[in-house]
PDB file of N, CA, C and O in Angstrom:
ATOM      1  N   GLU A 243       3.866  -2.093 -10.259  1.00 86.00           N
ATOM      2  CA  GLU A 243       2.880  -1.184 -10.800  1.00 86.00           C
ATOM      3  C   GLU A 243       2.595  -0.109  -9.761  1.00 86.00           C
ATOM      4  O   GLU A 243       2.593  -0.392  -8.562  1.00 86.00           O
ATOM      5  N   VAL A 244       2.372   1.110 -10.214  1.00 86.00           N
ATOM      6  CA  VAL A 244       2.057   2.226  -9.327  1.00 86.00           C
ATOM      7  C   VAL A 244       0.662   2.730  -9.679  1.00 86.00           C
ATOM      8  O   VAL A 244       0.358   2.962 -10.838  1.00 86.00           O
ATOM      9  N   VAL A 245      -0.160   2.876  -8.637  1.00 87.00           N
ATOM     10  CA  VAL A 245      -1.531   3.363  -8.841  1.00 87.00           C
ATOM     11  C   VAL A 245      -1.724   4.603  -7.988  1.00 87.00           C
ATOM     12  O   VAL A 245      -1.024   4.808  -6.993  1.00 87.00           O
ATOM     13  N   PRO A 246      -2.693   5.448  -8.362  1.00 85.00           N
ATOM     14  CA  PRO A 246      -2.971   6.636  -7.545  1.00 85.00           C
ATOM     15  C   PRO A 246      -3.426   6.233  -6.147  1.00 85.00           C
ATOM     16  O   PRO A 246      -3.936   5.134  -5.936  1.00 85.00           O
ATOM     17  N   ARG A 247      -3.251   7.145  -5.209  1.00 83.00           N
ATOM     18  CA  ARG A 247      -3.740   6.892  -3.849  1.00 83.00           C
ATOM     19  C   ARG A 247      -5.255   6.764  -3.909  1.00 83.00           C
ATOM     20  O   ARG A 247      -5.934   7.588  -4.518  1.00 83.00           O
ATOM     21  N   VAL A 248      -5.766   5.723  -3.302  1.00 87.00           N
ATOM     22  CA  VAL A 248      -7.203   5.452  -3.313  1.00 87.00           C
ATOM     23  C   VAL A 248      -7.729   5.470  -1.884  1.00 87.00           C
ATOM     24  O   VAL A 248      -6.964   5.433  -0.925  1.00 87.00           O
ATOM     25  N   ARG A 249      -9.046   5.499  -1.765  1.00 90.00           N
ATOM     26  CA  ARG A 249      -9.660   5.423  -0.436  1.00 90.00           C
ATOM     27  C   ARG A 249      -9.470   4.011   0.090  1.00 90.00           C
ATOM     28  O   ARG A 249      -9.779   3.042  -0.590  1.00 90.00           O
ATOM     29  N   LEU A 250      -8.945   3.909   1.302  1.00 93.00           N
ATOM     30  CA  LEU A 250      -8.660   2.610   1.907  1.00 93.00           C
ATOM     31  C   LEU A 250      -9.665   2.315   3.006  1.00 93.00           C
ATOM     32  O   LEU A 250     -10.096   3.219   3.721  1.00 93.00           O
ATOM     33  N   ARG A 251      -9.982   1.050   3.141  1.00 96.00           N
ATOM     34  CA  ARG A 251     -10.880   0.620   4.217  1.00 96.00           C
ATOM     35  C   ARG A 251     -10.018   0.134   5.381  1.00 96.00           C
ATOM     36  O   ARG A 251      -9.188  -0.765   5.220  1.00 96.00           O
ATOM     37  N   LYS A 252     -10.201   0.756   6.538  1.00 94.00           N
ATOM     38  CA  LYS A 252      -9.448   0.376   7.740  1.00 94.00           C
ATOM     39  C   LYS A 252      -9.923  -0.982   8.233  1.00 94.00           C
ATOM     40  O   LYS A 252     -11.086  -1.345   8.065  1.00 94.00           O
ATOM     41  N   LEU A 253      -9.016  -1.730   8.850  1.00 94.00           N
ATOM     42  CA  LEU A 253      -9.341  -3.023   9.434  1.00 94.00           C
ATOM     43  C   LEU A 253      -9.218  -2.932  10.950  1.00 94.00           C
ATOM     44  O   LEU A 253      -8.167  -2.529  11.456  1.00 94.00           O
ATOM     45  N   ALA A 254     -10.263  -3.323  11.649  1.00 95.00           N
ATOM     46  CA  ALA A 254     -10.247  -3.301  13.113  1.00 95.00           C
ATOM     47  C   ALA A 254      -9.181  -4.272  13.625  1.00 95.00           C
ATOM     48  O   ALA A 254      -9.056  -5.385  13.122  1.00 95.00           O
ATOM     49  N   GLY A 255      -8.398  -3.818  14.588  1.00 95.00           N
ATOM     50  CA  GLY A 255      -7.384  -4.663  15.198  1.00 95.00           C
ATOM     51  C   GLY A 255      -6.102  -4.815  14.403  1.00 95.00           C
ATOM     52  O   GLY A 255      -5.194  -5.527  14.811  1.00 95.00           O
ATOM     53  N   ALA A 256      -6.013  -4.135  13.251  1.00 94.00           N
ATOM     54  CA  ALA A 256      -4.801  -4.221  12.423  1.00 94.00           C
ATOM     55  C   ALA A 256      -3.697  -3.368  13.044  1.00 94.00           C
ATOM     56  O   ALA A 256      -3.969  -2.412  13.766  1.00 94.00           O
ATOM     57  N   PRO A 257      -2.429  -3.706  12.760  1.00 94.00           N
ATOM     58  CA  PRO A 257      -1.333  -2.857  13.246  1.00 94.00           C
ATOM     59  C   PRO A 257      -1.459  -1.447  12.676  1.00 94.00           C
ATOM     60  O   PRO A 257      -2.023  -1.259  11.594  1.00 94.00           O
ATOM     61  N   ASP A 258      -0.933  -0.454  13.391  1.00 91.00           N
ATOM     62  CA  ASP A 258      -1.108   0.933  12.947  1.00 91.00           C
ATOM     63  C   ASP A 258      -0.427   1.247  11.624  1.00 91.00           C
ATOM     64  O   ASP A 258      -0.809   2.175  10.935  1.00 91.00           O
ATOM     65  N   TRP A 259       0.586   0.474  11.234  1.00 93.00           N
ATOM     66  CA  TRP A 259       1.272   0.715   9.959  1.00 93.00           C
ATOM     67  C   TRP A 259       0.489   0.171   8.759  1.00 93.00           C
ATOM     68  O   TRP A 259       0.834   0.454   7.620  1.00 93.00           O
ATOM     69  N   LEU A 260      -0.573  -0.589   9.011  1.00 94.00           N
ATOM     70  CA  LEU A 260      -1.423  -1.061   7.917  1.00 94.00           C
ATOM     71  C   LEU A 260      -2.466   0.015   7.642  1.00 94.00           C
ATOM     72  O   LEU A 260      -3.376   0.241   8.449  1.00 94.00           O
ATOM     73  N   ALA A 261      -2.305   0.718   6.536  1.00 93.00           N
ATOM     74  CA  ALA A 261      -3.184   1.841   6.210  1.00 93.00           C
ATOM     75  C   ALA A 261      -4.606   1.376   5.923  1.00 93.00           C
ATOM     76  O   ALA A 261      -5.557   2.126   6.106  1.00 93.00           O
ATOM     77  N   GLY A 262      -4.766   0.161   5.461  1.00 95.00           N
ATOM     78  CA  GLY A 262      -6.082  -0.374   5.130  1.00 95.00           C
ATOM     79  C   GLY A 262      -5.983  -1.302   3.936  1.00 95.00           C
ATOM     80  O   GLY A 262      -4.890  -1.749   3.570  1.00 95.00           O
ATOM     81  N   VAL A 263      -7.138  -1.578   3.339  1.00 97.00           N
ATOM     82  CA  VAL A 263      -7.196  -2.451   2.165  1.00 97.00           C
ATOM     83  C   VAL A 263      -8.043  -1.790   1.089  1.00 97.00           C
ATOM     84  O   VAL A 263      -8.849  -0.903   1.370  1.00 97.00           O
ATOM     85  N   PHE A 264      -7.848  -2.234  -0.149  1.00 96.00           N
ATOM     86  CA  PHE A 264      -8.713  -1.818  -1.245  1.00 96.00           C
ATOM     87  C   PHE A 264      -8.801  -2.968  -2.236  1.00 96.00           C
ATOM     88  O   PHE A 264      -8.001  -3.910  -2.200  1.00 96.00           O
ATOM     89  N   VAL A 265      -9.807  -2.902  -3.097  1.00 96.00           N
ATOM     90  CA  VAL A 265     -10.007  -3.952  -4.098  1.00 96.00           C
ATOM     91  C   VAL A 265      -9.358  -3.502  -5.398  1.00 96.00           C
ATOM     92  O   VAL A 265      -9.634  -2.407  -5.894  1.00 96.00           O
ATOM     93  N   TYR A 266      -8.489  -4.357  -5.933  1.00 95.00           N
ATOM     94  CA  TYR A 266      -7.790  -4.069  -7.187  1.00 95.00           C
ATOM     95  C   TYR A 266      -7.916  -5.286  -8.085  1.00 95.00           C
ATOM     96  O   TYR A 266      -7.448  -6.377  -7.730  1.00 95.00           O
ATOM     97  N   ARG A 267      -8.571  -5.094  -9.216  1.00 93.00           N
ATOM     98  CA  ARG A 267      -8.780  -6.187 -10.171  1.00 93.00           C
ATOM     99  C   ARG A 267      -9.357  -7.430  -9.502  1.00 93.00           C
ATOM    100  O   ARG A 267      -8.912  -8.555  -9.727  1.00 93.00           O
ATOM    101  N   GLY A 268     -10.328  -7.205  -8.629  1.00 94.00           N
ATOM    102  CA  GLY A 268     -11.029  -8.300  -7.980  1.00 94.00           C
ATOM    103  C   GLY A 268     -10.319  -8.915  -6.784  1.00 94.00           C
ATOM    104  O   GLY A 268     -10.802  -9.884  -6.210  1.00 94.00           O
ATOM    105  N   ARG A 269      -9.181  -8.360  -6.397  1.00 93.00           N
ATOM    106  CA  ARG A 269      -8.417  -8.884  -5.255  1.00 93.00           C
ATOM    107  C   ARG A 269      -8.361  -7.839  -4.143  1.00 93.00           C
ATOM    108  O   ARG A 269      -8.233  -6.647  -4.413  1.00 93.00           O
ATOM    109  N   VAL A 270      -8.444  -8.296  -2.908  1.00 95.00           N
ATOM    110  CA  VAL A 270      -8.303  -7.400  -1.762  1.00 95.00           C
ATOM    111  C   VAL A 270      -6.809  -7.239  -1.483  1.00 95.00           C
ATOM    112  O   VAL A 270      -6.098  -8.214  -1.252  1.00 95.00           O
ATOM    113  N   ILE A 271      -6.345  -5.991  -1.529  1.00 96.00           N
ATOM    114  CA  ILE A 271      -4.922  -5.687  -1.392  1.00 96.00           C
ATOM    115  C   ILE A 271      -4.672  -4.944  -0.082  1.00 96.00           C
ATOM    116  O   ILE A 271      -5.216  -3.853   0.123  1.00 96.00           O
ATOM    117  N   PRO A 272      -3.844  -5.505   0.805  1.00 96.00           N
ATOM    118  CA  PRO A 272      -3.456  -4.748   2.000  1.00 96.00           C
ATOM    119  C   PRO A 272      -2.438  -3.670   1.617  1.00 96.00           C
ATOM    120  O   PRO A 272      -1.621  -3.873   0.718  1.00 96.00           O
ATOM    121  N   VAL A 273      -2.513  -2.527   2.292  1.00 96.00           N
ATOM    122  CA  VAL A 273      -1.613  -1.412   1.973  1.00 96.00           C
ATOM    123  C   VAL A 273      -0.855  -0.993   3.234  1.00 96.00           C
ATOM    124  O   VAL A 273      -1.461  -0.660   4.253  1.00 96.00           O
ATOM    125  N   VAL A 274       0.466  -1.015   3.140  1.00 94.00           N
ATOM    126  CA  VAL A 274       1.346  -0.625   4.236  1.00 94.00           C
ATOM    127  C   VAL A 274       1.710   0.855   4.062  1.00 94.00           C
ATOM    128  O   VAL A 274       2.162   1.263   2.991  1.00 94.00           O
ATOM    129  N   ASP A 275       1.504   1.649   5.110  1.00 91.00           N
ATOM    130  CA  ASP A 275       1.886   3.059   5.100  1.00 91.00           C
ATOM    131  C   ASP A 275       3.367   3.132   5.482  1.00 91.00           C
ATOM    132  O   ASP A 275       3.735   2.903   6.635  1.00 91.00           O
ATOM    133  N   LEU A 276       4.224   3.421   4.517  1.00 90.00           N
ATOM    134  CA  LEU A 276       5.663   3.445   4.768  1.00 90.00           C
ATOM    135  C   LEU A 276       6.065   4.532   5.763  1.00 90.00           C
ATOM    136  O   LEU A 276       7.021   4.368   6.515  1.00 90.00           O
ATOM    137  N   HIS A 277       5.342   5.654   5.782  1.00 86.00           N
ATOM    138  CA  HIS A 277       5.635   6.718   6.754  1.00 86.00           C
ATOM    139  C   HIS A 277       5.411   6.196   8.169  1.00 86.00           C
ATOM    140  O   HIS A 277       6.243   6.366   9.046  1.00 86.00           O
ATOM    141  N   ARG A 278       4.252   5.585   8.386  1.00 88.00           N
ATOM    142  CA  ARG A 278       3.920   5.088   9.723  1.00 88.00           C
ATOM    143  C   ARG A 278       4.849   3.927  10.116  1.00 88.00           C
ATOM    144  O   ARG A 278       5.286   3.834  11.251  1.00 88.00           O
ATOM    145  N   LEU A 279       5.168   3.073   9.162  1.00 87.00           N
ATOM    146  CA  LEU A 279       6.043   1.936   9.438  1.00 87.00           C
ATOM    147  C   LEU A 279       7.413   2.391   9.932  1.00 87.00           C
ATOM    148  O   LEU A 279       8.024   1.754  10.778  1.00 87.00           O
ATOM    149  N   THR A 280       7.888   3.521   9.419  1.00 81.00           N
ATOM    150  CA  THR A 280       9.204   4.040   9.806  1.00 81.00           C
ATOM    151  C   THR A 280       9.130   5.067  10.936  1.00 81.00           C
ATOM    152  O   THR A 280      10.123   5.723  11.243  1.00 81.00           O
ATOM    153  N   GLY A 281       7.945   5.215  11.548  1.00 82.00           N
ATOM    154  CA  GLY A 281       7.797   6.099  12.699  1.00 82.00           C
ATOM    155  C   GLY A 281       7.620   7.568  12.392  1.00 82.00           C
ATOM    156  O   GLY A 281       7.898   8.414  13.232  1.00 82.00           O
ATOM    157  N   HIS A 282       7.157   7.913  11.189  1.00 81.00           N
ATOM    158  CA  HIS A 282       6.996   9.313  10.800  1.00 81.00           C
ATOM    159  C   HIS A 282       5.539   9.750  10.697  1.00 81.00           C
ATOM    160  O   HIS A 282       5.232  10.719  10.003  1.00 81.00           O
ATOM    161  N   GLY A 283       4.614   9.058  11.349  1.00 80.00           N
ATOM    162  CA  GLY A 283       3.199   9.432  11.303  1.00 80.00           C
ATOM    163  C   GLY A 283       2.539   8.982  10.011  1.00 80.00           C
ATOM    164  O   GLY A 283       3.098   8.210   9.242  1.00 80.00           O
ATOM    165  N   ASP A 284       1.329   9.472   9.786  1.00 79.00           N
ATOM    166  CA  ASP A 284       0.583   9.090   8.586  1.00 79.00           C
ATOM    167  C   ASP A 284       1.210   9.676   7.325  1.00 79.00           C
ATOM    168  O   ASP A 284       1.762  10.777   7.354  1.00 79.00           O
ATOM    169  N   CYS A 285       1.082   8.956   6.238  1.00 79.00           N
ATOM    170  CA  CYS A 285       1.550   9.446   4.944  1.00 79.00           C
ATOM    171  C   CYS A 285       0.747  10.686   4.565  1.00 79.00           C
ATOM    172  O   CYS A 285      -0.483  10.652   4.575  1.00 79.00           O
ATOM    173  N   PRO A 286       1.416  11.800   4.254  1.00 72.00           N
ATOM    174  CA  PRO A 286       0.691  13.018   3.868  1.00 72.00           C
ATOM    175  C   PRO A 286      -0.136  12.786   2.602  1.00 72.00           C
ATOM    176  O   PRO A 286       0.247  12.001   1.740  1.00 72.00           O
ATOM    177  N   ALA A 287      -1.245  13.477   2.523  1.00 75.00           N
ATOM    178  CA  ALA A 287      -2.137  13.329   1.368  1.00 75.00           C
ATOM    179  C   ALA A 287      -1.693  14.257   0.238  1.00 75.00           C
ATOM    180  O   ALA A 287      -2.437  15.121  -0.210  1.00 75.00           O
ATOM    181  N   HIS A 288      -0.462  14.106  -0.223  1.00 70.00           N
ATOM    182  CA  HIS A 288       0.057  14.900  -1.334  1.00 70.00           C
ATOM    183  C   HIS A 288      -0.541  14.425  -2.649  1.00 70.00           C
ATOM    184  O   HIS A 288      -0.935  13.266  -2.778  1.00 70.00           O
ATOM    185  N   LEU A 289      -0.548  15.289  -3.622  1.00 70.00           N
ATOM    186  CA  LEU A 289      -0.998  14.915  -4.956  1.00 70.00           C
ATOM    187  C   LEU A 289      -0.097  13.828  -5.530  1.00 70.00           C
ATOM    188  O   LEU A 289      -0.538  12.976  -6.286  1.00 70.00           O
ATOM    189  N   GLY A 290       1.182  13.803  -5.122  1.00 71.00           N
ATOM    190  CA  GLY A 290       2.126  12.813  -5.617  1.00 71.00           C
ATOM    191  C   GLY A 290       2.124  11.501  -4.844  1.00 71.00           C
ATOM    192  O   GLY A 290       2.887  10.598  -5.162  1.00 71.00           O
ATOM    193  N   SER A 291       1.283  11.382  -3.807  1.00 80.00           N
ATOM    194  CA  SER A 291       1.223  10.137  -3.043  1.00 80.00           C
ATOM    195  C   SER A 291       0.673   9.018  -3.926  1.00 80.00           C
ATOM    196  O   SER A 291      -0.283   9.215  -4.665  1.00 80.00           O
ATOM    197  N   ARG A 292       1.312   7.864  -3.829  1.00 88.00           N
ATOM    198  CA  ARG A 292       0.937   6.735  -4.674  1.00 88.00           C
ATOM    199  C   ARG A 292       0.996   5.443  -3.875  1.00 88.00           C
ATOM    200  O   ARG A 292       1.607   5.374  -2.813  1.00 88.00           O
ATOM    201  N   VAL A 293       0.385   4.416  -4.449  1.00 92.00           N
ATOM    202  CA  VAL A 293       0.471   3.067  -3.909  1.00 92.00           C
ATOM    203  C   VAL A 293       1.257   2.233  -4.919  1.00 92.00           C
ATOM    204  O   VAL A 293       0.840   2.085  -6.072  1.00 92.00           O
ATOM    205  N   ALA A 294       2.410   1.753  -4.501  1.00 91.00           N
ATOM    206  CA  ALA A 294       3.215   0.864  -5.346  1.00 91.00           C
ATOM    207  C   ALA A 294       2.794  -0.567  -5.035  1.00 91.00           C
ATOM    208  O   ALA A 294       2.821  -0.996  -3.879  1.00 91.00           O
ATOM    209  N   LEU A 295       2.378  -1.304  -6.049  1.00 93.00           N
ATOM    210  CA  LEU A 295       1.961  -2.691  -5.877  1.00 93.00           C
ATOM    211  C   LEU A 295       3.157  -3.594  -6.128  1.00 93.00           C
ATOM    212  O   LEU A 295       3.795  -3.510  -7.182  1.00 93.00           O
ATOM    213  N   VAL A 296       3.459  -4.422  -5.149  1.00 93.00           N
ATOM    214  CA  VAL A 296       4.601  -5.328  -5.262  1.00 93.00           C
ATOM    215  C   VAL A 296       4.157  -6.742  -4.908  1.00 93.00           C
ATOM    216  O   VAL A 296       3.223  -6.941  -4.148  1.00 93.00           O
ATOM    217  N   THR A 297       4.849  -7.720  -5.475  1.00 93.00           N
ATOM    218  CA  THR A 297       4.550  -9.110  -5.150  1.00 93.00           C
ATOM    219  C   THR A 297       5.656  -9.668  -4.268  1.00 93.00           C
ATOM    220  O   THR A 297       6.798  -9.214  -4.318  1.00 93.00           O
ATOM    221  N   PHE A 298       5.282 -10.630  -3.455  1.00 87.00           N
ATOM    222  CA  PHE A 298       6.274 -11.336  -2.648  1.00 87.00           C
ATOM    223  C   PHE A 298       5.796 -12.769  -2.473  1.00 87.00           C
ATOM    224  O   PHE A 298       4.591 -13.043  -2.534  1.00 87.00           O
ATOM    225  N   PRO A 299       6.715 -13.705  -2.291  1.00 89.00           N
ATOM    226  CA  PRO A 299       6.323 -15.105  -2.153  1.00 89.00           C
ATOM    227  C   PRO A 299       5.672 -15.363  -0.785  1.00 89.00           C
ATOM    228  O   PRO A 299       6.180 -14.924   0.238  1.00 89.00           O
ATOM    229  N   ALA A 300       4.562 -16.067  -0.803  1.00 87.00           N
ATOM    230  CA  ALA A 300       3.875 -16.464   0.429  1.00 87.00           C
ATOM    231  C   ALA A 300       4.409 -17.819   0.883  1.00 87.00           C
ATOM    232  O   ALA A 300       4.993 -18.564   0.088  1.00 87.00           O
ATOM    233  N   PRO A 301       4.219 -18.147   2.154  1.00 89.00           N
ATOM    234  CA  PRO A 301       4.712 -19.430   2.668  1.00 89.00           C
ATOM    235  C   PRO A 301       4.155 -20.648   1.923  1.00 89.00           C
ATOM    236  O   PRO A 301       4.809 -21.684   1.859  1.00 89.00           O
ATOM    237  N   ASP A 302       2.960 -20.496   1.340  1.00 92.00           N
ATOM    238  CA  ASP A 302       2.361 -21.637   0.635  1.00 92.00           C
ATOM    239  C   ASP A 302       2.849 -21.779  -0.804  1.00 92.00           C
ATOM    240  O   ASP A 302       2.357 -22.602  -1.555  1.00 92.00           O
ATOM    241  N   GLY A 303       3.836 -20.949  -1.202  1.00 90.00           N
ATOM    242  CA  GLY A 303       4.406 -21.053  -2.542  1.00 90.00           C
ATOM    243  C   GLY A 303       3.746 -20.161  -3.574  1.00 90.00           C
ATOM    244  O   GLY A 303       4.228 -20.049  -4.697  1.00 90.00           O
ATOM    245  N   THR A 304       2.635 -19.513  -3.224  1.00 90.00           N
ATOM    246  CA  THR A 304       1.978 -18.595  -4.146  1.00 90.00           C
ATOM    247  C   THR A 304       2.600 -17.210  -4.006  1.00 90.00           C
ATOM    248  O   THR A 304       3.401 -16.964  -3.104  1.00 90.00           O
ATOM    249  N   GLU A 305       2.222 -16.317  -4.900  1.00 91.00           N
ATOM    250  CA  GLU A 305       2.672 -14.929  -4.795  1.00 91.00           C
ATOM    251  C   GLU A 305       1.550 -14.087  -4.227  1.00 91.00           C
ATOM    252  O   GLU A 305       0.388 -14.253  -4.595  1.00 91.00           O
ATOM    253  N   ARG A 306       1.881 -13.190  -3.314  1.00 92.00           N
ATOM    254  CA  ARG A 306       0.923 -12.274  -2.712  1.00 92.00           C
ATOM    255  C   ARG A 306       1.195 -10.875  -3.242  1.00 92.00           C
ATOM    256  O   ARG A 306       2.327 -10.528  -3.548  1.00 92.00           O
ATOM    257  N   LEU A 307       0.152 -10.080  -3.324  1.00 94.00           N
ATOM    258  CA  LEU A 307       0.265  -8.699  -3.779  1.00 94.00           C
ATOM    259  C   LEU A 307      -0.001  -7.786  -2.589  1.00 94.00           C
ATOM    260  O   LEU A 307      -0.972  -7.986  -1.842  1.00 94.00           O
ATOM    261  N   VAL A 308       0.861  -6.799  -2.388  1.00 95.00           N
ATOM    262  CA  VAL A 308       0.709  -5.838  -1.303  1.00 95.00           C
ATOM    263  C   VAL A 308       0.986  -4.442  -1.848  1.00 95.00           C
ATOM    264  O   VAL A 308       1.771  -4.275  -2.785  1.00 95.00           O
ATOM    265  N   GLY A 309       0.322  -3.449  -1.274  1.00 95.00           N
ATOM    266  CA  GLY A 309       0.545  -2.072  -1.676  1.00 95.00           C
ATOM    267  C   GLY A 309       1.421  -1.361  -0.667  1.00 95.00           C
ATOM    268  O   GLY A 309       1.316  -1.594   0.537  1.00 95.00           O
ATOM    269  N   LEU A 310       2.295  -0.503  -1.156  1.00 93.00           N
ATOM    270  CA  LEU A 310       3.162   0.313  -0.310  1.00 93.00           C
ATOM    271  C   LEU A 310       2.798   1.776  -0.544  1.00 93.00           C
ATOM    272  O   LEU A 310       2.970   2.301  -1.649  1.00 93.00           O
ATOM    273  N   LEU A 311       2.246   2.417   0.481  1.00 92.00           N
ATOM    274  CA  LEU A 311       1.807   3.817   0.374  1.00 92.00           C
ATOM    275  C   LEU A 311       2.975   4.739   0.672  1.00 92.00           C
ATOM    276  O   LEU A 311       3.616   4.618   1.725  1.00 92.00           O
ATOM    277  N   ALA A 312       3.291   5.638  -0.266  1.00 86.00           N
ATOM    278  CA  ALA A 312       4.392   6.580  -0.104  1.00 86.00           C
ATOM    279  C   ALA A 312       4.016   7.921  -0.706  1.00 86.00           C
ATOM    280  O   ALA A 312       3.182   8.002  -1.603  1.00 86.00           O
ATOM    281  N   SER A 313       4.646   8.967  -0.194  1.00 81.00           N
ATOM    282  CA  SER A 313       4.381  10.293  -0.732  1.00 81.00           C
ATOM    283  C   SER A 313       5.412  10.662  -1.783  1.00 81.00           C
ATOM    284  O   SER A 313       6.530  10.143  -1.781  1.00 81.00           O
ATOM    285  N   GLN A 314       5.026  11.521  -2.681  1.00 73.00           N
ATOM    286  CA  GLN A 314       5.921  12.072  -3.698  1.00 73.00           C
ATOM    287  C   GLN A 314       6.592  11.009  -4.556  1.00 73.00           C
ATOM    288  O   GLN A 314       7.792  11.085  -4.822  1.00 73.00           O
ATOM    289  N   VAL A 315       5.849  10.014  -4.977  1.00 69.00           N
ATOM    290  CA  VAL A 315       6.415   8.981  -5.852  1.00 69.00           C
ATOM    291  C   VAL A 315       6.512   9.551  -7.265  1.00 69.00           C
ATOM    292  O   VAL A 315       5.521   9.990  -7.827  1.00 69.00           O
ATOM    293  N   ALA A 316       7.716   9.540  -7.807  1.00 63.00           N
ATOM    294  CA  ALA A 316       7.942  10.051  -9.152  1.00 63.00           C
ATOM    295  C   ALA A 316       8.312   8.953 -10.128  1.00 63.00           C
ATOM    296  O   ALA A 316       8.032   9.034 -11.317  1.00 63.00           O
ATOM    297  N   ASP A 317       8.966   7.895  -9.622  1.00 65.00           N
ATOM    298  CA  ASP A 317       9.456   6.837 -10.505  1.00 65.00           C
ATOM    299  C   ASP A 317       9.616   5.570  -9.691  1.00 65.00           C
ATOM    300  O   ASP A 317       9.798   5.611  -8.480  1.00 65.00           O
ATOM    301  N   LEU A 318       9.537   4.453 -10.372  1.00 67.00           N
ATOM    302  CA  LEU A 318       9.739   3.154  -9.726  1.00 67.00           C
ATOM    303  C   LEU A 318      10.636   2.335 -10.609  1.00 67.00           C
ATOM    304  O   LEU A 318      10.409   2.223 -11.805  1.00 67.00           O
ATOM    305  N   ARG A 319      11.693   1.781 -10.031  1.00 69.00           N
ATOM    306  CA  ARG A 319      12.646   1.008 -10.810  1.00 69.00           C
ATOM    307  C   ARG A 319      12.766  -0.387 -10.271  1.00 69.00           C
ATOM    308  O   ARG A 319      12.706  -0.633  -9.137  1.00 69.00           O
TER     309      ARG A 319
END
C-alpha cells in the first residue's frame, strides 16, 4: 500500500536512516528514508514523495509493517 508523505515523529537515538514513526490504523509504523539509507541525504519533500507500506516476517513468526519513504513514487508493483 502507498500512502501520502505524512508528518513523522523522530525517535531519539535512532539510526539516521530511520526517518521516524507515524500511527497508521492504530499501529506505530517505523519509516525508513531510502535516500538517507543509500547515502543521498534526506528524502526531498516533493509532491510525489510517498510512504510505501510493506510487510516482512519478524523473528517471532508474526508479520511486521514498515514504511519506505521515497520521492517521486508513481507506481508500485
